[in-house]
Tab-separated table of C-alpha atoms in Angstrom:
chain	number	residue	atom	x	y	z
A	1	UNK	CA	128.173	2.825	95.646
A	2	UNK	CA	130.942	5.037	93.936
A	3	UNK	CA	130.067	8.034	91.824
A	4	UNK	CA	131.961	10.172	89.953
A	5	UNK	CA	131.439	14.107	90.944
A	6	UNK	CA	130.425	15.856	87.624
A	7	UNK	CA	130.890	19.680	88.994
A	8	UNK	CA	134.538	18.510	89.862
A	9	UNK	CA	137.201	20.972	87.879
A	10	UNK	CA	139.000	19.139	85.139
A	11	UNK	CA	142.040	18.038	86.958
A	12	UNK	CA	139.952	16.654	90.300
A	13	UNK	CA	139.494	12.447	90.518
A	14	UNK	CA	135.903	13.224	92.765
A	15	UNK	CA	133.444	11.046	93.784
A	16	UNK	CA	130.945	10.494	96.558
A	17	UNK	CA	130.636	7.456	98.585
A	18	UNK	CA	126.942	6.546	99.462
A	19	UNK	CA	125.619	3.586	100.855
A	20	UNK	CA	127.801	0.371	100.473
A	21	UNK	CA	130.782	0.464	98.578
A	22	UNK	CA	132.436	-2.382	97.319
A	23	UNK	CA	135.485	-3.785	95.238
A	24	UNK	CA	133.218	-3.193	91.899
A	25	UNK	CA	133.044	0.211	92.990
A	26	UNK	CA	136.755	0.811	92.610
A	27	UNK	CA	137.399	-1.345	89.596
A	28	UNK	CA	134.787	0.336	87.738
A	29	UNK	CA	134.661	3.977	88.693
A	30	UNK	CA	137.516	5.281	90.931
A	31	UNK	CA	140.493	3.196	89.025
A	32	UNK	CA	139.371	4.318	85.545
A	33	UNK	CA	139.244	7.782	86.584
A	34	UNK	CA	142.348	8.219	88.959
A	35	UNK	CA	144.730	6.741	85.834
A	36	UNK	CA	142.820	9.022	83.389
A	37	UNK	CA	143.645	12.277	85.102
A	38	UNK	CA	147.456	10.824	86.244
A	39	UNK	CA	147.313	10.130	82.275
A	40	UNK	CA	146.587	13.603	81.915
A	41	UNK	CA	147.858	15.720	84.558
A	42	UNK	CA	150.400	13.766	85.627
A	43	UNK	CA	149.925	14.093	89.392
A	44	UNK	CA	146.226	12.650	91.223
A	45	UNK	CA	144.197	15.767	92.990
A	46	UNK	CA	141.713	13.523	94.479
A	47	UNK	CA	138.255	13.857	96.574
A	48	UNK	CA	136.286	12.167	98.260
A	49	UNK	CA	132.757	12.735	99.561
A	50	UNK	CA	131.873	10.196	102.324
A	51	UNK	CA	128.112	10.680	102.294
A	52	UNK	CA	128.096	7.022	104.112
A	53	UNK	CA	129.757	5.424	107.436
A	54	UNK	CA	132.909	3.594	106.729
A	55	UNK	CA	131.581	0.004	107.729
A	56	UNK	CA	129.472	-0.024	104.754
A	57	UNK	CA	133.001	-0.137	102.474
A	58	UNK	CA	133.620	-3.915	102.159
A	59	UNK	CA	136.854	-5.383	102.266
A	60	UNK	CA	137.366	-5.660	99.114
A	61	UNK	CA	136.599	-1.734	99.018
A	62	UNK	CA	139.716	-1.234	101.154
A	63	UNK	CA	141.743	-3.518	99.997
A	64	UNK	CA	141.372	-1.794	96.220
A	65	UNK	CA	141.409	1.917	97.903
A	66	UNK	CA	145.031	0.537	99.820
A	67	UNK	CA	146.285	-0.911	96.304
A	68	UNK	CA	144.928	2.443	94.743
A	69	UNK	CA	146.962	4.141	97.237
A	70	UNK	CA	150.708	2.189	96.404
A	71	UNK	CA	149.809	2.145	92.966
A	72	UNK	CA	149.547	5.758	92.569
A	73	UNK	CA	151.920	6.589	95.490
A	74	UNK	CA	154.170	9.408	93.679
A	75	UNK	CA	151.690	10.949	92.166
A	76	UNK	CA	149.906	12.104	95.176
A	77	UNK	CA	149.569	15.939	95.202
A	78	UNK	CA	146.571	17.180	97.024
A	79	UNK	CA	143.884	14.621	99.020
A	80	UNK	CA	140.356	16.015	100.164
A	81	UNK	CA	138.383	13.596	102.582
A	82	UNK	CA	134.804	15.475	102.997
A	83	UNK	CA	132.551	14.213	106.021
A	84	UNK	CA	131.229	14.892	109.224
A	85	UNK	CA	133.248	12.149	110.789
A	86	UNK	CA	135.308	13.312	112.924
A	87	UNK	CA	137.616	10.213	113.793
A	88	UNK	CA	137.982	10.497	109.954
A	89	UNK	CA	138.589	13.769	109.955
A	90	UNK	CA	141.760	13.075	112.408
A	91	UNK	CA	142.694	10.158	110.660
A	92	UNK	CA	142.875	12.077	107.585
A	93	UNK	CA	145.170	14.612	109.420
A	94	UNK	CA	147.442	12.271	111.117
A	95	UNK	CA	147.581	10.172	107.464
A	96	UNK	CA	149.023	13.289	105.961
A	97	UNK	CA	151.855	13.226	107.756
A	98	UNK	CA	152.503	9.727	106.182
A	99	UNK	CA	151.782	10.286	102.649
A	100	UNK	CA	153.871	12.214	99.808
A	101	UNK	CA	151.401	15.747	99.247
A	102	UNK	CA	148.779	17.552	100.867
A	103	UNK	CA	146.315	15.313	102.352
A	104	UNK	CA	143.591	17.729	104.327
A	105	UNK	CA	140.088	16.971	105.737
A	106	UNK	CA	136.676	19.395	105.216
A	107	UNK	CA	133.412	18.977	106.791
A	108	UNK	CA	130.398	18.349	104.334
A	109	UNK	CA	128.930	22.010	104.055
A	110	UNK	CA	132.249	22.805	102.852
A	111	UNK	CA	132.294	20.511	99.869
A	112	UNK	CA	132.545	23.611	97.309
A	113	UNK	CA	135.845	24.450	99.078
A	114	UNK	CA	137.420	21.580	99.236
A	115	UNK	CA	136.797	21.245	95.584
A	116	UNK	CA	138.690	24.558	95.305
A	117	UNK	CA	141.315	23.858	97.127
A	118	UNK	CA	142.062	19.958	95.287
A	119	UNK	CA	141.658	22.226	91.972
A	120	UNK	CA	144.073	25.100	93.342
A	121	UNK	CA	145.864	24.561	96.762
A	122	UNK	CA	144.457	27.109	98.245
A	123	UNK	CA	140.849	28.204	99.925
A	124	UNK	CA	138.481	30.298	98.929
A	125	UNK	CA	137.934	33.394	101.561
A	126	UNK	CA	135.087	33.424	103.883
């Protein structure tokens, strides 16, 4: 399941990722939201809190997260990928490479920061 973040600033797409997340989950939540705030803000700022393991995303998950992904490509600015992971984590690094913007990984304690920084660019000081 796929749920919007409510404590996300305004111009942040984020939503948490618990338990098994499907096609349904993209079509009804993430797509909806992601073209609002391009609508909007005209670039995506985008988060997302993986409080599950990635097998539980079904195919048709990916498949709409991959389509998400072209459809949106140029509007990419900042990517946050929060879990404790840490083959995501690296993937996430070695993906940002790849993609147009800032694409950047953050361990789950530091979920308030990574909101920050989708929001702003930057970190907040330790």
């Amino acid at each position: 399941m796929i749920t919007i973040i409510p404590e996300a600033p305004e111009n942040v797409a984020a939503f948490n990722a618990t338990g098994e997340v499907t096609k349904e989950d993209f079509e009804s939540v993430v797509i909806p939201c992601v073209k609002a705030k391009v609508d909007e803000f005209k670039e995506l700022n985008y988060l997302l809190y993986l409080d599950t393991d990635l097998n539980k995303f079904t195919m048709g998950a990916w498949l709409q997260d991959a389509l998400l992904g072209l459809k949106n490509l140029t509007k990419w600015n900042r990517t946050a990928i929060v879990t404790d992971k840490e083959g995501v984590q690296n993937f996430t690094d070695i993906f940002s490479v790849l993609m147009p913007g800032e694409f950047k990984s953050f361990p789950k304690e530091n979920l308030y920061n990574a909101l920050y920084w989708c929001k702003n660019g930057d970190e907040v000081e330790a």
